[in-house]
Amino acid sequence: MPHLSPLPRDFYLQPTPQVARGLLGSLLVHETAEGPVGGIIVETEAYLCAEDPACHAARGRTKRNEAMFGPPGHAYVYRIHQVFCLNAVTAPEDVAEAVLLRALEPTIGVDLMRRRRGVHALKDLCSGPGKICKALGLTLADNGISLLEPPLYACRVPVPERVGASVPDAHIVQTTRVGIHPDKGAELPLRFYLGTSPFISRR
DNA sequence: CGATGGATGAACT
DNA sequence: GTTCATCCATCGT
């Protein structure tokens, strides 16, 4: 598996909704001891610093959300119930914004991901933020690590029919985020997904 | 120090 | 559509 060129640090310094939009069509790869795993990012959500009560950092810096205040292009992994969720940290240091990776189209190490998930159907492997972490072998131990270099990184896909940078706006759906309380910015249109993808977490 | 609740997933009816 | 497993950071007392 050749190392594709990871998206650079500056990519993550764009406005966070733009990063969320821009990650669609890109490839997320985790090179683990058992082999590489990953897939095309098909669903994301932006969490903002200001005017966004749903953001984990909305009430300041804590031990849990510390990674969100760290450098852009790093991972923020947190636990919800009994599962883990992966975010790409955006914005300069001390500005706590991030993009939640909600779903992948599985493409790399599919059988390894199937074993980790205990599920066979491709459409169920990575169709949720907790499923992504389980399939990719990510845990709280990966909180804060870089997304700019192996073993964990996002990159443009060098497959002609899937050049990430060229995902047309017409294929992208922008809507409200999943699982947000009514009084916590539920109405903000900060979720993005590929409208034609069978691999998203929910319609 | 005890209570609370959640950016979920799986298994139900 | 609904329920709930199961954990720990956070917050209130």
JSON list of C-alpha atoms (C1' of nucleotides) in Angstrom, two decimals:
[
{"chain": "A", "resi": 1, "resn": "MET", "atom": "CA", "xyz": [0.00, 0.00, 0.00]},
{"chain": "A", "resi": 2, "resn": "PRO", "atom": "CA", "xyz": [1.73, 3.21, -1.14]},
{"chain": "A", "resi": 3, "resn": "HIS", "atom": "CA", "xyz": [1.53, 6.21, 1.10]},
{"chain": "A", "resi": 4, "resn": "LEU", "atom": "CA", "xyz": [-0.75, 8.63, -0.67]},
{"chain": "A", "resi": 5, "resn": "SER", "atom": "CA", "xyz": [-0.12, 12.29, -0.05]},
{"chain": "A", "resi": 6, "resn": "PRO", "atom": "CA", "xyz": [-2.02, 13.38, 3.08]},
{"chain": "A", "resi": 7, "resn": "LEU", "atom": "CA", "xyz": [-4.09, 16.54, 3.06]},
{"chain": "A", "resi": 8, "resn": "PRO", "atom": "CA", "xyz": [-1.80, 19.25, 4.49]},
{"chain": "A", "resi": 9, "resn": "ARG", "atom": "CA", "xyz": [-2.16, 21.16, 7.72]},
{"chain": "A", "resi": 10, "resn": "ASP", "atom": "CA", "xyz": [-3.42, 24.24, 5.85]},
{"chain": "A", "resi": 11, "resn": "PHE", "atom": "CA", "xyz": [-6.42, 22.28, 4.58]},
{"chain": "A", "resi": 12, "resn": "TYR", "atom": "CA", "xyz": [-7.67, 22.12, 8.17]},
{"chain": "A", "resi": 13, "resn": "LEU", "atom": "CA", "xyz": [-7.27, 25.87, 8.64]},
{"chain": "A", "resi": 14, "resn": "GLN", "atom": "CA", "xyz": [-10.06, 26.65, 6.20]},
{"chain": "A", "resi": 15, "resn": "PRO", "atom": "CA", "xyz": [-13.39, 27.59, 7.80]},
{"chain": "A", "resi": 16, "resn": "THR", "atom": "CA", "xyz": [-14.65, 24.44, 9.54]},
{"chain": "A", "resi": 17, "resn": "PRO", "atom": "CA", "xyz": [-17.81, 23.93, 7.45]},
{"chain": "A", "resi": 18, "resn": "GLN", "atom": "CA", "xyz": [-15.59, 24.18, 4.38]},
{"chain": "A", "resi": 19, "resn": "VAL", "atom": "CA", "xyz": [-13.31, 21.48, 5.81]},
{"chain": "A", "resi": 20, "resn": "ALA", "atom": "CA", "xyz": [-16.34, 19.29, 6.48]},
{"chain": "A", "resi": 21, "resn": "ARG", "atom": "CA", "xyz": [-17.49, 19.83, 2.91]},
{"chain": "A", "resi": 22, "resn": "GLY", "atom": "CA", "xyz": [-14.00, 19.35, 1.53]},
{"chain": "A", "resi": 23, "resn": "LEU", "atom": "CA", "xyz": [-13.36, 16.04, 3.29]},
{"chain": "A", "resi": 24, "resn": "LEU", "atom": "CA", "xyz": [-16.22, 14.41, 1.37]},
{"chain": "A", "resi": 25, "resn": "GLY", "atom": "CA", "xyz": [-14.73, 12.22, -1.35]},
{"chain": "A", "resi": 26, "resn": "SER", "atom": "CA", "xyz": [-11.37, 12.04, 0.40]},
{"chain": "A", "resi": 27, "resn": "LEU", "atom": "CA", "xyz": [-9.84, 8.81, 1.62]},
{"chain": "A", "resi": 28, "resn": "LEU", "atom": "CA", "xyz": [-9.29, 8.12, 5.32]},
{"chain": "A", "resi": 29, "resn": "VAL", "atom": "CA", "xyz": [-6.58, 5.54, 6.00]},
{"chain": "A", "resi": 30, "resn": "HIS", "atom": "CA", "xyz": [-5.39, 3.87, 9.19]},
{"chain": "A", "resi": 31, "resn": "GLU", "atom": "CA", "xyz": [-2.29, 1.71, 8.81]},
{"chain": "A", "resi": 32, "resn": "THR", "atom": "CA", "xyz": [-2.59, -0.75, 11.67]},
{"chain": "A", "resi": 33, "resn": "ALA", "atom": "CA", "xyz": [-0.40, -3.65, 12.74]},
{"chain": "A", "resi": 34, "resn": "GLU", "atom": "CA", "xyz": [-2.91, -6.07, 11.20]},
{"chain": "A", "resi": 35, "resn": "GLY", "atom": "CA", "xyz": [-2.98, -4.16, 7.92]},
{"chain": "A", "resi": 36, "resn": "PRO", "atom": "CA", "xyz": [-4.29, -0.93, 6.35]},
{"chain": "A", "resi": 37, "resn": "VAL", "atom": "CA", "xyz": [-7.96, -0.09, 6.63]},
{"chain": "A", "resi": 38, "resn": "GLY", "atom": "CA", "xyz": [-10.03, 2.84, 5.43]},
{"chain": "A", "resi": 39, "resn": "GLY", "atom": "CA", "xyz": [-12.53, 4.27, 3.02]},
{"chain": "A", "resi": 40, "resn": "ILE", "atom": "CA", "xyz": [-13.96, 7.27, 1.22]},
{"chain": "A", "resi": 41, "resn": "ILE", "atom": "CA", "xyz": [-15.43, 9.88, 3.55]},
{"chain": "A", "resi": 42, "resn": "VAL", "atom": "CA", "xyz": [-19.11, 10.25, 2.64]},
{"chain": "A", "resi": 43, "resn": "GLU", "atom": "CA", "xyz": [-20.61, 12.01, 5.70]},
{"chain": "A", "resi": 44, "resn": "THR", "atom": "CA", "xyz": [-19.28, 14.71, 8.06]},
{"chain": "A", "resi": 45, "resn": "GLU", "atom": "CA", "xyz": [-20.47, 17.29, 10.58]},
{"chain": "A", "resi": 46, "resn": "ALA", "atom": "CA", "xyz": [-18.92, 20.61, 11.58]},
{"chain": "A", "resi": 47, "resn": "TYR", "atom": "CA", "xyz": [-18.77, 21.71, 15.23]},
{"chain": "A", "resi": 48, "resn": "LEU", "atom": "CA", "xyz": [-18.01, 25.37, 15.76]},
{"chain": "A", "resi": 49, "resn": "CYS", "atom": "CA", "xyz": [-16.49, 27.41, 18.52]},
{"chain": "A", "resi": 50, "resn": "ALA", "atom": "CA", "xyz": [-18.98, 30.26, 18.52]},
{"chain": "A", "resi": 51, "resn": "GLU", "atom": "CA", "xyz": [-22.77, 30.10, 18.50]},
{"chain": "A", "resi": 52, "resn": "ASP", "atom": "CA", "xyz": [-22.78, 26.31, 18.64]},
{"chain": "A", "resi": 53, "resn": "PRO", "atom": "CA", "xyz": [-24.01, 24.86, 21.94]},
{"chain": "A", "resi": 54, "resn": "ALA", "atom": "CA", "xyz": [-23.61, 21.33, 20.58]},
{"chain": "A", "resi": 55, "resn": "CYS", "atom": "CA", "xyz": [-19.84, 21.68, 20.44]},
{"chain": "A", "resi": 56, "resn": "HIS", "atom": "CA", "xyz": [-18.09, 19.79, 23.23]},
{"chain": "A", "resi": 57, "resn": "ALA", "atom": "CA", "xyz": [-16.00, 22.89, 23.86]},
{"chain": "A", "resi": 58, "resn": "ALA", "atom": "CA", "xyz": [-19.00, 25.20, 24.19]},
{"chain": "A", "resi": 59, "resn": "ARG", "atom": "CA", "xyz": [-18.48, 25.38, 27.96]},
{"chain": "A", "resi": 60, "resn": "GLY", "atom": "CA", "xyz": [-14.74, 25.71, 27.93]},
{"chain": "A", "resi": 61, "resn": "ARG", "atom": "CA", "xyz": [-11.66, 23.57, 28.06]},
{"chain": "A", "resi": 62, "resn": "THR", "atom": "CA", "xyz": [-11.77, 20.27, 29.95]},
{"chain": "A", "resi": 63, "resn": "LYS", "atom": "CA", "xyz": [-9.65, 17.16, 30.07]},
{"chain": "A", "resi": 64, "resn": "ARG", "atom": "CA", "xyz": [-12.04, 15.42, 27.73]},
{"chain": "A", "resi": 65, "resn": "ASN", "atom": "CA", "xyz": [-12.14, 18.07, 24.98]},
{"chain": "A", "resi": 66, "resn": "GLU", "atom": "CA", "xyz": [-8.50, 19.16, 25.24]},
{"chain": "A", "resi": 67, "resn": "ALA", "atom": "CA", "xyz": [-7.58, 17.81, 21.79]},
{"chain": "A", "resi": 68, "resn": "MET", "atom": "CA", "xyz": [-10.08, 20.19, 20.19]},
{"chain": "A", "resi": 69, "resn": "PHE", "atom": "CA", "xyz": [-7.95, 23.06, 21.44]},
{"chain": "A", "resi": 70, "resn": "GLY", "atom": "CA", "xyz": [-4.83, 21.50, 19.95]},
{"chain": "A", "resi": 71, "resn": "PRO", "atom": "CA", "xyz": [-3.29, 21.92, 16.51]},
{"chain": "A", "resi": 72, "resn": "PRO", "atom": "CA", "xyz": [-5.35, 21.57, 13.31]},
{"chain": "A", "resi": 73, "resn": "GLY", "atom": "CA", "xyz": [-5.07, 18.31, 11.44]},
{"chain": "A", "resi": 74, "resn": "HIS", "atom": "CA", "xyz": [-5.00, 16.20, 14.59]},
{"chain": "A", "resi": 75, "resn": "ALA", "atom": "CA", "xyz": [-7.53, 13.70, 15.89]},
{"chain": "A", "resi": 76, "resn": "TYR", "atom": "CA", "xyz": [-10.08, 14.35, 18.61]},
{"chain": "A", "resi": 77, "resn": "VAL", "atom": "CA", "xyz": [-11.41, 10.99, 19.78]},
{"chain": "A", "resi": 78, "resn": "TYR", "atom": "CA", "xyz": [-14.05, 10.86, 22.48]},
{"chain": "A", "resi": 79, "resn": "ARG", "atom": "CA", "xyz": [-16.28, 8.24, 24.02]},
{"chain": "A", "resi": 80, "resn": "ILE", "atom": "CA", "xyz": [-20.08, 8.29, 23.88]},
{"chain": "A", "resi": 81, "resn": "HIS", "atom": "CA", "xyz": [-21.91, 5.47, 25.66]},
{"chain": "A", "resi": 82, "resn": "GLN", "atom": "CA", "xyz": [-19.72, 2.48, 24.86]},
{"chain": "A", "resi": 83, "resn": "VAL", "atom": "CA", "xyz": [-18.30, 3.62, 21.51]},
{"chain": "A", "resi": 84, "resn": "PHE", "atom": "CA", "xyz": [-15.64, 6.01, 20.21]},
{"chain": "A", "resi": 85, "resn": "CYS", "atom": "CA", "xyz": [-16.02, 8.82, 17.68]},
{"chain": "A", "resi": 86, "resn": "LEU", "atom": "CA", "xyz": [-13.31, 10.44, 15.53]},
{"chain": "A", "resi": 87, "resn": "ASN", "atom": "CA", "xyz": [-13.05, 14.14, 14.72]},
{"chain": "A", "resi": 88, "resn": "ALA", "atom": "CA", "xyz": [-10.56, 16.06, 12.62]},
{"chain": "A", "resi": 89, "resn": "VAL", "atom": "CA", "xyz": [-9.51, 19.14, 14.59]},
{"chain": "A", "resi": 90, "resn": "THR", "atom": "CA", "xyz": [-9.72, 22.39, 12.59]},
{"chain": "A", "resi": 91, "resn": "ALA", "atom": "CA", "xyz": [-8.90, 26.07, 13.21]},
{"chain": "A", "resi": 92, "resn": "PRO", "atom": "CA", "xyz": [-5.72, 27.41, 14.84]},
{"chain": "A", "resi": 93, "resn": "GLU", "atom": "CA", "xyz": [-4.60, 26.17, 18.24]},
{"chain": "A", "resi": 94, "resn": "ASP", "atom": "CA", "xyz": [-6.82, 27.31, 21.13]},
{"chain": "A", "resi": 95, "resn": "VAL", "atom": "CA", "xyz": [-9.80, 27.71, 18.76]},
{"chain": "A", "resi": 96, "resn": "ALA", "atom": "CA", "xyz": [-11.84, 24.60, 19.50]},
{"chain": "A", "resi": 97, "resn": "GLU", "atom": "CA", "xyz": [-13.52, 23.51, 16.28]},
{"chain": "A", "resi": 98, "resn": "ALA", "atom": "CA", "xyz": [-13.66, 20.10, 14.62]},
{"chain": "A", "resi": 99, "resn": "VAL", "atom": "CA", "xyz": [-15.27, 17.92, 11.98]},
{"chain": "A", "resi": 100, "resn": "LEU", "atom": "CA", "xyz": [-16.94, 14.70, 13.10]},
{"chain": "A", "resi": 101, "resn": "LEU", "atom": "CA", "xyz": [-16.38, 11.87, 10.60]},
{"chain": "A", "resi": 102, "resn": "ARG", "atom": "CA", "xyz": [-19.73, 10.09, 10.46]},
{"chain": "A", "resi": 103, "resn": "ALA", "atom": "CA", "xyz": [-19.51, 7.58, 7.62]},
{"chain": "A", "resi": 104, "resn": "LEU", "atom": "CA", "xyz": [-17.11, 5.97, 5.13]},
{"chain": "A", "resi": 105, "resn": "GLU", "atom": "CA", "xyz": [-17.53, 3.94, 1.99]},
{"chain": "A", "resi": 106, "resn": "PRO", "atom": "CA", "xyz": [-15.26, 1.02, 2.89]},
{"chain": "A", "resi": 107, "resn": "THR", "atom": "CA", "xyz": [-12.47, 0.50, 0.35]},
{"chain": "A", "resi": 108, "resn": "ILE", "atom": "CA", "xyz": [-9.25, -0.59, 2.07]},
{"chain": "A", "resi": 109, "resn": "GLY", "atom": "CA", "xyz": [-8.85, -3.71, 4.23]},
{"chain": "A", "resi": 110, "resn": "VAL", "atom": "CA", "xyz": [-12.53, -4.56, 3.95]},
{"chain": "A", "resi": 111, "resn": "ASP", "atom": "CA", "xyz": [-12.17, -8.08, 5.35]},
{"chain": "A", "resi": 112, "resn": "LEU", "atom": "CA", "xyz": [-10.16, -6.83, 8.33]},
{"chain": "A", "resi": 113, "resn": "MET", "atom": "CA", "xyz": [-12.87, -4.26, 9.04]},
{"chain": "A", "resi": 114, "resn": "ARG", "atom": "CA", "xyz": [-15.50, -6.97, 8.76]},
{"chain": "A", "resi": 115, "resn": "ARG", "atom": "CA", "xyz": [-13.67, -9.01, 11.38]},
{"chain": "A", "resi": 116, "resn": "ARG", "atom": "CA", "xyz": [-13.35, -6.03, 13.70]},
{"chain": "A", "resi": 117, "resn": "ARG", "atom": "CA", "xyz": [-17.01, -5.16, 13.32]},
{"chain": "A", "resi": 118, "resn": "GLY", "atom": "CA", "xyz": [-18.43, -8.66, 13.24]},
{"chain": "A", "resi": 119, "resn": "VAL", "atom": "CA", "xyz": [-20.58, -7.55, 10.31]},
{"chain": "A", "resi": 120, "resn": "HIS", "atom": "CA", "xyz": [-20.43, -8.53, 6.66]},
{"chain": "A", "resi": 121, "resn": "ALA", "atom": "CA", "xyz": [-22.57, -6.08, 4.68]},
{"chain": "A", "resi": 122, "resn": "LEU", "atom": "CA", "xyz": [-20.43, -3.30, 3.19]},
{"chain": "A", "resi": 123, "resn": "LYS", "atom": "CA", "xyz": [-23.12, -0.71, 3.78]},
{"chain": "A", "resi": 124, "resn": "ASP", "atom": "CA", "xyz": [-23.12, -1.44, 7.54]},
{"chain": "A", "resi": 125, "resn": "LEU", "atom": "CA", "xyz": [-19.35, -1.48, 8.11]},
{"chain": "A", "resi": 126, "resn": "CYS", "atom": "CA", "xyz": [-18.64, 2.24, 8.54]},
{"chain": "A", "resi": 127, "resn": "SER", "atom": "CA", "xyz": [-22.11, 3.87, 8.44]},
{"chain": "A", "resi": 128, "resn": "GLY", "atom": "CA", "xyz": [-21.80, 5.73, 11.76]},
{"chain": "A", "resi": 129, "resn": "PRO", "atom": "CA", "xyz": [-19.12, 7.49, 13.81]},
{"chain": "A", "resi": 130, "resn": "GLY", "atom": "CA", "xyz": [-18.79, 4.62, 16.30]},
{"chain": "A", "resi": 131, "resn": "LYS", "atom": "CA", "xyz": [-18.65, 2.09, 13.50]},
{"chain": "A", "resi": 132, "resn": "ILE", "atom": "CA", "xyz": [-15.77, 3.97, 11.84]},
{"chain": "A", "resi": 133, "resn": "CYS", "atom": "CA", "xyz": [-13.63, 3.81, 14.97]},
{"chain": "A", "resi": 134, "resn": "LYS", "atom": "CA", "xyz": [-14.34, 0.14, 15.55]},
{"chain": "A", "resi": 135, "resn": "ALA", "atom": "CA", "xyz": [-13.67, -0.80, 11.91]},
{"chain": "A", "resi": 136, "resn": "LEU", "atom": "CA", "xyz": [-10.47, 1.27, 11.80]},
{"chain": "A", "resi": 137, "resn": "GLY", "atom": "CA", "xyz": [-9.24, 0.13, 15.20]},
{"chain": "A", "resi": 138, "resn": "LEU", "atom": "CA", "xyz": [-9.28, 3.60, 16.76]},
{"chain": "A", "resi": 139, "resn": "THR", "atom": "CA", "xyz": [-9.71, 4.14, 20.50]},
{"chain": "A", "resi": 140, "resn": "LEU", "atom": "CA", "xyz": [-9.15, 6.80, 23.14]},
{"chain": "A", "resi": 141, "resn": "ALA", "atom": "CA", "xyz": [-5.45, 5.92, 22.85]},
{"chain": "A", "resi": 142, "resn": "ASP", "atom": "CA", "xyz": [-5.50, 7.71, 19.48]},
{"chain": "A", "resi": 143, "resn": "ASN", "atom": "CA", "xyz": [-6.89, 10.96, 20.90]},
{"chain": "A", "resi": 144, "resn": "GLY", "atom": "CA", "xyz": [-4.65, 13.84, 19.81]},
{"chain": "A", "resi": 145, "resn": "ILE", "atom": "CA", "xyz": [-2.56, 12.02, 17.21]},
{"chain": "A", "resi": 146, "resn": "SER", "atom": "CA", "xyz": [-1.77, 13.62, 13.85]},
{"chain": "A", "resi": 147, "resn": "LEU", "atom": "CA", "xyz": [-3.97, 13.13, 10.80]},
{"chain": "A", "resi": 148, "resn": "LEU", "atom": "CA", "xyz": [-1.24, 14.53, 8.59]},
{"chain": "A", "resi": 149, "resn": "GLU", "atom": "CA", "xyz": [0.96, 11.44, 8.30]},
{"chain": "A", "resi": 150, "resn": "PRO", "atom": "CA", "xyz": [0.86, 7.67, 8.70]},
{"chain": "A", "resi": 151, "resn": "PRO", "atom": "CA", "xyz": [-0.42, 5.74, 10.45]},
{"chain": "A", "resi": 152, "resn": "LEU", "atom": "CA", "xyz": [-3.57, 7.88, 10.31]},
{"chain": "A", "resi": 153, "resn": "TYR", "atom": "CA", "xyz": [-4.28, 10.36, 7.53]},
{"chain": "A", "resi": 154, "resn": "ALA", "atom": "CA", "xyz": [-6.80, 11.71, 5.03]},
{"chain": "A", "resi": 155, "resn": "CYS", "atom": "CA", "xyz": [-5.85, 12.23, 1.41]},
{"chain": "A", "resi": 156, "resn": "ARG", "atom": "CA", "xyz": [-7.24, 12.98, -2.01]},
{"chain": "A", "resi": 157, "resn": "VAL", "atom": "CA", "xyz": [-7.99, 9.89, -3.99]},
{"chain": "A", "resi": 158, "resn": "PRO", "atom": "CA", "xyz": [-5.92, 9.37, -7.13]},
{"chain": "A", "resi": 159, "resn": "VAL", "atom": "CA", "xyz": [-8.66, 7.38, -8.81]},
{"chain": "A", "resi": 160, "resn": "PRO", "atom": "CA", "xyz": [-9.85, 9.35, -11.85]},
{"chain": "A", "resi": 161, "resn": "GLU", "atom": "CA", "xyz": [-13.57, 8.94, -11.34]},
{"chain": "A", "resi": 162, "resn": "ARG", "atom": "CA", "xyz": [-13.27, 9.92, -7.68]},
{"chain": "A", "resi": 163, "resn": "VAL", "atom": "CA", "xyz": [-10.99, 12.92, -7.48]},
{"chain": "A", "resi": 164, "resn": "GLY", "atom": "CA", "xyz": [-11.99, 14.33, -4.12]},
{"chain": "A", "resi": 165, "resn": "ALA", "atom": "CA", "xyz": [-11.45, 17.93, -5.07]},
{"chain": "A", "resi": 166, "resn": "SER", "atom": "CA", "xyz": [-13.94, 17.56, -7.87]},
{"chain": "A", "resi": 167, "resn": "VAL", "atom": "CA", "xyz": [-16.99, 16.31, -5.95]},
{"chain": "A", "resi": 168, "resn": "PRO", "atom": "CA", "xyz": [-19.60, 18.64, -7.46]},
{"chain": "A", "resi": 169, "resn": "ASP", "atom": "CA", "xyz": [-21.85, 20.68, -5.18]},
{"chain": "A", "resi": 170, "resn": "ALA", "atom": "CA", "xyz": [-24.83, 19.04, -6.87]},
{"chain": "A", "resi": 171, "resn": "HIS", "atom": "CA", "xyz": [-23.86, 15.71, -5.28]},
{"chain": "A", "resi": 172, "resn": "ILE", "atom": "CA", "xyz": [-23.60, 17.13, -1.78]},
{"chain": "A", "resi": 173, "resn": "VAL", "atom": "CA", "xyz": [-26.47, 17.41, 0.66]},
{"chain": "A", "resi": 174, "resn": "GLN", "atom": "CA", "xyz": [-26.17, 19.99, 3.44]},
{"chain": "A", "resi": 175, "resn": "THR", "atom": "CA", "xyz": [-28.59, 19.59, 6.34]},
{"chain": "A", "resi": 176, "resn": "THR", "atom": "CA", "xyz": [-28.95, 19.51, 10.12]},
{"chain": "A", "resi": 177, "resn": "ARG", "atom": "CA", "xyz": [-26.76, 17.38, 12.38]},
{"chain": "A", "resi": 178, "resn": "VAL", "atom": "CA", "xyz": [-27.68, 14.05, 13.92]},
{"chain": "A", "resi": 179, "resn": "GLY", "atom": "CA", "xyz": [-28.51, 13.59, 17.60]},
{"chain": "A", "resi": 180, "resn": "ILE", "atom": "CA", "xyz": [-28.47, 17.25, 18.61]},
{"chain": "A", "resi": 181, "resn": "HIS", "atom": "CA", "xyz": [-30.90, 18.47, 21.29]},
{"chain": "A", "resi": 182, "resn": "PRO", "atom": "CA", "xyz": [-33.53, 21.01, 20.20]},
{"chain": "A", "resi": 183, "resn": "ASP", "atom": "CA", "xyz": [-31.95, 23.81, 22.22]},
{"chain": "A", "resi": 184, "resn": "LYS", "atom": "CA", "xyz": [-28.38, 23.04, 21.18]},
{"chain": "A", "resi": 185, "resn": "GLY", "atom": "CA", "xyz": [-28.09, 24.34, 17.66]},
{"chain": "A", "resi": 186, "resn": "ALA", "atom": "CA", "xyz": [-30.14, 21.54, 16.14]},
{"chain": "A", "resi": 187, "resn": "GLU", "atom": "CA", "xyz": [-31.25, 23.84, 13.35]},
{"chain": "A", "resi": 188, "resn": "LEU", "atom": "CA", "xyz": [-27.74, 24.68, 12.12]},
{"chain": "A", "resi": 189, "resn": "PRO", "atom": "CA", "xyz": [-27.06, 23.20, 8.65]},
{"chain": "A", "resi": 190, "resn": "LEU", "atom": "CA", "xyz": [-23.65, 21.76, 9.47]},
{"chain": "A", "resi": 191, "resn": "ARG", "atom": "CA", "xyz": [-24.01, 18.17, 8.26]},
{"chain": "A", "resi": 192, "resn": "PHE", "atom": "CA", "xyz": [-22.71, 17.24, 4.83]},
{"chain": "A", "resi": 193, "resn": "TYR", "atom": "CA", "xyz": [-23.04, 14.00, 2.91]},
{"chain": "A", "resi": 194, "resn": "LEU", "atom": "CA", "xyz": [-22.82, 12.58, -0.60]},
{"chain": "A", "resi": 195, "resn": "GLY", "atom": "CA", "xyz": [-26.45, 12.42, -1.67]},
{"chain": "A", "resi": 196, "resn": "THR", "atom": "CA", "xyz": [-25.94, 9.39, -3.89]},
{"chain": "A", "resi": 197, "resn": "SER", "atom": "CA", "xyz": [-24.00, 7.32, -1.35]},
{"chain": "A", "resi": 198, "resn": "PRO", "atom": "CA", "xyz": [-25.53, 4.13, 0.11]},
{"chain": "A", "resi": 199, "resn": "PHE", "atom": "CA", "xyz": [-22.96, 4.29, 2.90]},
{"chain": "A", "resi": 200, "resn": "ILE", "atom": "CA", "xyz": [-24.17, 7.22, 5.03]},
{"chain": "A", "resi": 201, "resn": "SER", "atom": "CA", "xyz": [-25.47, 6.72, 8.58]},
{"chain": "A", "resi": 202, "resn": "ARG", "atom": "CA", "xyz": [-29.04, 7.86, 7.93]},
{"chain": "A", "resi": 203, "resn": "ARG", "atom": "CA", "xyz": [-31.20, 9.89, 5.59]},
{"chain": "B", "resi": 1, "resn": "DC", "atom": "C1'", "xyz": [-18.53, 11.68, 46.51]},
{"chain": "B", "resi": 2, "resn": "DG", "atom": "C1'", "xyz": [-22.83, 10.48, 44.15]},
{"chain": "B", "resi": 3, "resn": "DA", "atom": "C1'", "xyz": [-25.74, 11.71, 40.20]},
{"chain": "B", "resi": 4, "resn": "DT", "atom": "C1'", "xyz": [-26.27, 12.71, 35.58]},
{"chain": "B", "resi": 5, "resn": "DG", "atom": "C1'", "xyz": [-26.49, 12.20, 30.71]},
{"chain": "B", "resi": 6, "resn": "DG", "atom": "C1'", "xyz": [-24.72, 11.76, 26.06]},
{"chain": "B", "resi": 7, "resn": "DA", "atom": "C1'", "xyz": [-22.13, 14.23, 18.46]},
{"chain": "B", "resi": 8, "resn": "DT", "atom": "C1'", "xyz": [-24.35, 5.84, 19.53]},
{"chain": "B", "resi": 9, "resn": "DG", "atom": "C1'", "xyz": [-25.44, 1.17, 18.09]},
{"chain": "B", "resi": 10, "resn": "DA", "atom": "C1'", "xyz": [-27.94, -2.96, 18.31]},
{"chain": "B", "resi": 11, "resn": "DA", "atom": "C1'", "xyz": [-31.83, -5.28, 19.16]},
{"chain": "B", "resi": 12, "resn": "DC", "atom": "C1'", "xyz": [-36.14, -5.16, 19.61]},
{"chain": "B", "resi": 13, "resn": "DT", "atom": "C1'", "xyz": [-41.93, -4.36, 18.44]},
{"chain": "C", "resi": 1, "resn": "DG", "atom": "C1'", "xyz": [-40.92, 3.38, 15.29]},
{"chain": "C", "resi": 2, "resn": "DT", "atom": "C1'", "xyz": [-38.72, 2.18, 20.71]},
{"chain": "C", "resi": 3, "resn": "DT", "atom": "C1'", "xyz": [-35.67, 0.64, 24.36]},
{"chain": "C", "resi": 4, "resn": "DC", "atom": "C1'", "xyz": [-31.44, 0.16, 26.70]},
{"chain": "C", "resi": 5, "resn": "DA", "atom": "C1'", "xyz": [-26.69, -1.41, 27.35]},
{"chain": "C", "resi": 6, "resn": "DT", "atom": "C1'", "xyz": [-22.80, 0.58, 29.91]},
{"chain": "C", "resi": 7, "resn": "DC", "atom": "C1'", "xyz": [-19.06, 4.10, 30.92]},
{"chain": "C", "resi": 8, "resn": "DC", "atom": "C1'", "xyz": [-16.82, 7.90, 32.64]},
{"chain": "C", "resi": 9, "resn": "DA", "atom": "C1'", "xyz": [-16.11, 12.98, 32.43]},
{"chain": "C", "resi": 10, "resn": "DT", "atom": "C1'", "xyz": [-18.42, 16.46, 34.30]},
{"chain": "C", "resi": 11, "resn": "DC", "atom": "C1'", "xyz": [-21.07, 18.77, 37.57]},
{"chain": "C", "resi": 12, "resn": "DG", "atom": "C1'", "xyz": [-23.75, 19.44, 41.75]},
{"chain": "C", "resi": 13, "resn": "DT", "atom": "C1'", "xyz": [-23.85, 18.66, 46.69]}
]
